[in-house]
Short mmCIF file of C-alpha atoms and ligand atoms in Angstrom, two decimals:
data_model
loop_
_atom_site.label_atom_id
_atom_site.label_comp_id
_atom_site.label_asym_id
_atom_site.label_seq_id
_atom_site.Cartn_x
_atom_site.Cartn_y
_atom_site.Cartn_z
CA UNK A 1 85.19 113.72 24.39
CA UNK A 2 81.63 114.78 25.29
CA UNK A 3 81.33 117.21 27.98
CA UNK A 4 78.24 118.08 30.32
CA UNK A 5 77.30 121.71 30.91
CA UNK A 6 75.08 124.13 33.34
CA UNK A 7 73.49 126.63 31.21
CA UNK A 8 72.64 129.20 33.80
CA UNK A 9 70.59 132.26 33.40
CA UNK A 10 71.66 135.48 35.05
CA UNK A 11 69.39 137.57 36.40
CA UNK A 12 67.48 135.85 39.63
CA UNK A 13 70.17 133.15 39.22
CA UNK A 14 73.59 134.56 39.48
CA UNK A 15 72.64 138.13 40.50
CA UNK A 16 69.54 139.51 42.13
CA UNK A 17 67.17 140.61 40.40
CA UNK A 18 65.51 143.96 40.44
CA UNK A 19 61.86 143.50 41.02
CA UNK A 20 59.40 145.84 39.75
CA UNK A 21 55.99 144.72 39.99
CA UNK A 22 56.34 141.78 41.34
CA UNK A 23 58.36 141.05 37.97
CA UNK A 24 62.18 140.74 37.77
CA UNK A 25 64.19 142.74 35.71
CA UNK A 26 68.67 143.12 35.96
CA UNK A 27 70.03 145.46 37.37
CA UNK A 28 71.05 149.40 35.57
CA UNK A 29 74.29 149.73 36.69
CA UNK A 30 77.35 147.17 37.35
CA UNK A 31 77.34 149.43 40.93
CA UNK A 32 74.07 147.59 41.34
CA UNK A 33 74.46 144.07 41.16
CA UNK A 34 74.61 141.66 43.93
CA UNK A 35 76.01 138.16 43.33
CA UNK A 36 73.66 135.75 45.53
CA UNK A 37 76.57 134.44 47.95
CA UNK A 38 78.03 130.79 47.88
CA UNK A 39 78.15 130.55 44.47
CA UNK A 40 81.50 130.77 43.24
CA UNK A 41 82.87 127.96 45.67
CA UNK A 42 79.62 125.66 44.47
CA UNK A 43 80.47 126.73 40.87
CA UNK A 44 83.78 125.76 41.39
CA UNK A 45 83.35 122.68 42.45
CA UNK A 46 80.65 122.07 39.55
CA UNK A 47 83.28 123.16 37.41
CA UNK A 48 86.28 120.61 39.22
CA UNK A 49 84.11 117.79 38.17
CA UNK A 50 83.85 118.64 34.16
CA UNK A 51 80.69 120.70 34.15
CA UNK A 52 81.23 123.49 31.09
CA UNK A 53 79.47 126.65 33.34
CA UNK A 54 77.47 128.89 30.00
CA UNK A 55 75.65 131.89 31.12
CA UNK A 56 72.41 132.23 28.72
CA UNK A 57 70.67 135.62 29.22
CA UNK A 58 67.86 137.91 27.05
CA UNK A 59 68.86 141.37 27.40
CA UNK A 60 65.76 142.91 24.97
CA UNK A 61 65.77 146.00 27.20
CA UNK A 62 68.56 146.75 24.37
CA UNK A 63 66.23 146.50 21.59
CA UNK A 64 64.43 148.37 23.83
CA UNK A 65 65.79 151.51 23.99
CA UNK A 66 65.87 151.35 27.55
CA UNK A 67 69.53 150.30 28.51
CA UNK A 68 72.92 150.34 26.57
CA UNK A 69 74.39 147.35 24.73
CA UNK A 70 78.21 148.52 26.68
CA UNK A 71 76.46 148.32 29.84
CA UNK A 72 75.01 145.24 29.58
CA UNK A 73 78.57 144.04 28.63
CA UNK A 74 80.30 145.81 31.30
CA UNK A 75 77.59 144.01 34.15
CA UNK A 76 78.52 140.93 32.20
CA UNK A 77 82.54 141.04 32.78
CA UNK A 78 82.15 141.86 36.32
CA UNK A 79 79.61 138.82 36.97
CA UNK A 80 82.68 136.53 35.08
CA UNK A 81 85.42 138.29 36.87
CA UNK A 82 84.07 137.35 40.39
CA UNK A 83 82.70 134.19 39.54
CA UNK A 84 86.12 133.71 38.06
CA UNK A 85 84.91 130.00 36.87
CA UNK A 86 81.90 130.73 34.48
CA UNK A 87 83.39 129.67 30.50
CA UNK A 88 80.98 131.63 27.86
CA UNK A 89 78.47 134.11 28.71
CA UNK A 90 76.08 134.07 25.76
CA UNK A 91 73.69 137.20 25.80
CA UNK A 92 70.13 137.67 23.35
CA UNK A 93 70.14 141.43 22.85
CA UNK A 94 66.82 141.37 20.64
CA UNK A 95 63.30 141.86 21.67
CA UNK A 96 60.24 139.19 20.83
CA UNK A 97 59.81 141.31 17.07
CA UNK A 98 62.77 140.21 16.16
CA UNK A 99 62.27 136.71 15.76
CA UNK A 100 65.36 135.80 16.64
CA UNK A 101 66.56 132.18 17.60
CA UNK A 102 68.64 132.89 20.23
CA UNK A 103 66.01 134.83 22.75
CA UNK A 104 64.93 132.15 25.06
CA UNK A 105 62.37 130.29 25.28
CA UNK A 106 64.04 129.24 21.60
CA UNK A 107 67.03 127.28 22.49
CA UNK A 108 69.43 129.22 20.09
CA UNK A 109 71.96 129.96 22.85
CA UNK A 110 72.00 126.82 24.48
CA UNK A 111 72.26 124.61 20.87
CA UNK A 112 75.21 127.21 20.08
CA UNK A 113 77.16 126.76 23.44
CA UNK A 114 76.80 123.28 22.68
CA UNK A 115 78.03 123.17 19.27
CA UNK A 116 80.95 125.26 21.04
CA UNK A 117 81.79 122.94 24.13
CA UNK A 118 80.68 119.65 22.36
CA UNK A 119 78.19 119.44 24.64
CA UNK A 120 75.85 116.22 25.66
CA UNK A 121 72.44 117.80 26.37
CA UNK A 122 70.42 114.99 27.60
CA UNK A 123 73.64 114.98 30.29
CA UNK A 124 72.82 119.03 30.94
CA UNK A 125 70.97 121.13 32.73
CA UNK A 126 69.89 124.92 32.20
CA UNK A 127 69.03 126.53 35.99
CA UNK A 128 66.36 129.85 35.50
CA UNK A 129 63.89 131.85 37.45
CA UNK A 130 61.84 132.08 34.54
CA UNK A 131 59.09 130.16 31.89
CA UNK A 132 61.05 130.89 29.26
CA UNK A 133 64.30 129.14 30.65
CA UNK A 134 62.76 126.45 31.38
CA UNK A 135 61.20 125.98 27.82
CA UNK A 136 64.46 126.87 26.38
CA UNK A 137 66.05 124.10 28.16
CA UNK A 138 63.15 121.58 26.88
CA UNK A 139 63.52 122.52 23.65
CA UNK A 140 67.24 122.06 23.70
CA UNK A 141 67.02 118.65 25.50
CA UNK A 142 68.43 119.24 28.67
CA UNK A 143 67.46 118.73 32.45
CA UNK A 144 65.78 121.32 34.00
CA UNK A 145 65.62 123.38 37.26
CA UNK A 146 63.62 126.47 38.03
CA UNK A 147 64.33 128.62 41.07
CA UNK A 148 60.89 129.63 42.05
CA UNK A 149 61.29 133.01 43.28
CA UNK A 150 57.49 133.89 43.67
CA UNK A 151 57.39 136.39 40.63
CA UNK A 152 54.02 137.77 39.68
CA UNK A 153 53.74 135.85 36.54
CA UNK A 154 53.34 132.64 35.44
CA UNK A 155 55.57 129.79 36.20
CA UNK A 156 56.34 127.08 34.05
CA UNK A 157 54.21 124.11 33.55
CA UNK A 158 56.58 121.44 34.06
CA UNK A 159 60.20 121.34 35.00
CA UNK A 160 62.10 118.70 36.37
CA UNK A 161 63.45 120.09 39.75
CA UNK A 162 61.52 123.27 41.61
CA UNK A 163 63.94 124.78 44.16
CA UNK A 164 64.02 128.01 45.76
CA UNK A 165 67.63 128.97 45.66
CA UNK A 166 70.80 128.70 43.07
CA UNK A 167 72.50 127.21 46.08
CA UNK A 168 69.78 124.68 46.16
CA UNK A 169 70.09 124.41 41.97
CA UNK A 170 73.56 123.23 42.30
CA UNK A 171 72.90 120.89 45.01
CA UNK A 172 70.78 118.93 43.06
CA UNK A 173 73.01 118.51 40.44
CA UNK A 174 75.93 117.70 42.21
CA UNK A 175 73.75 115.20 43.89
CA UNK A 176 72.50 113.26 40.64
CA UNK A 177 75.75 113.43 39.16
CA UNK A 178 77.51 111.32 42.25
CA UNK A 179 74.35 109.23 41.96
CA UNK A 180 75.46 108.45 38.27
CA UNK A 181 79.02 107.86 39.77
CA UNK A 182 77.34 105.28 42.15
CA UNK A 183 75.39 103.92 39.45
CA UNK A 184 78.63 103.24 37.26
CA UNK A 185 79.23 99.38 36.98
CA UNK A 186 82.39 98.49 38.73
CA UNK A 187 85.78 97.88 37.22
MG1 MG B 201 66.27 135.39 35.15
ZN1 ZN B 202 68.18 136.96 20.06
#
C-alpha cells in the first residue's frame, strides 16, 4: 500500500538554527541544539495517522572543511532519539561542486525516501525554512510549506503554504488531511 510522508528539513525546522548574518546555519555541537518545543507530540500524532516522518538535510559544511562528518551524525541521533517518532534521516554531505543529486534544491533525497517508504508524492509534503526546500519539494512533486523565519536571503517564489512556525507546518497538514477524510464519499 501507498503511504504519505513529511519530508522535513532540520535546521530552522526541527532544531533552531544558528543565525549568523541574518543567515541560518546548524548548530556545532549536539550540546547546542534546541528542539523547537511541541513537536514530538504533533509528530506523533502525524505519525498515528500513517504519515512516514523523513528528515532531508544538506550538511556541505562537511565538504567544507568546516565541521566533522561524526558530528553531524552524532547531532543527528540525538534529534531521532528525542523525537523518538522520526523514520529515516537522510543527510547531503556534499557542497554545490559536487554536483550531486541529493543536495537540495535537487530532489535526490526526497525521490530516494520515496523509493524506500513507497511513497505517494503528490499525497506529501516537504516542510523547510529555506528556497532550496521548497524547490526540492517541487521538483519531487510534493506539497509544500515554508516556515518563513525572516532570514536575510531570498525566499522562495512560490510555495503552497507560508507559516511562521513548525507547529503551525503541522497544523496545516493535519488540517487538509481530515479535510480529505471529510471529503471521502460515504460507505
Ligand atoms: Mg533549514
Ligand atoms: Zn549530495
Amino acid at each position: 500500500m501507498t503511504s504519505r510522508a513529511i519530508f522535513l528539513d532540520r535546521d530552522g525546522v526541527l532544531n533552531r538554527p544558528v543565525i549568523r548574518d541574518g543567515k541560518p546555519s546548524p548548530p556545532a555541537r549536539p550540546e547546542d541544539v534546541v528542539i523547537y518545543p511541541g513537536l514530538r507530540t504533533q509528530l506523533r500524532r502525524l505519525k498515528d495517522r500513517g504519515f512516514v516522518l523523513i528528515v532531508v538535510t544538506n550538511q556541505p559544511d562537511v565538504a567544507r572543511g568546516t565541521a566533522r562528518k561524526e558530528t553531524v551524525e552524532r547531532i543527528n541521533d540525538l534529534i531521532g532519539r528525542e523525537l523518538a517518532v522520526i523514520d529515516r534521516i537522510l543527510v547531503c554531505y556534499h557542497d554545490n561542486g559536487d554536483n550531486c543529486d541529493c543536495r537540495k534544491p535537487r530532489p535526490g533525497m526526497l525521490l530516494a525516501g520515496a523509493r524506500e517508504f513507497d511513497v505517494d508524492l503528490a499525497r506529501s509534503y516537504i516542510i523547510g525554512d529555506r528556497r532550496g526546500d521548497v524547490e526540492a519539494g517541487m521538483a519531487a512533486g510534493v506539497r509544500t510549506i515554508f516556515i518563513d523565519r525572516a532570514y536575510r536571503e531570498t525566499p522562495p517564489a512560490v510555495c503552497d503554504h507560508r507559516v511562521s512556525s513548525s507547529l503551525e507546518a503541522l497544523t496545516i497538514i493535519e488540517n487538509e488531511r481530515e479535510d480529505e477524510e471529510n471529503r471521502r464519499p460515504a460507505g
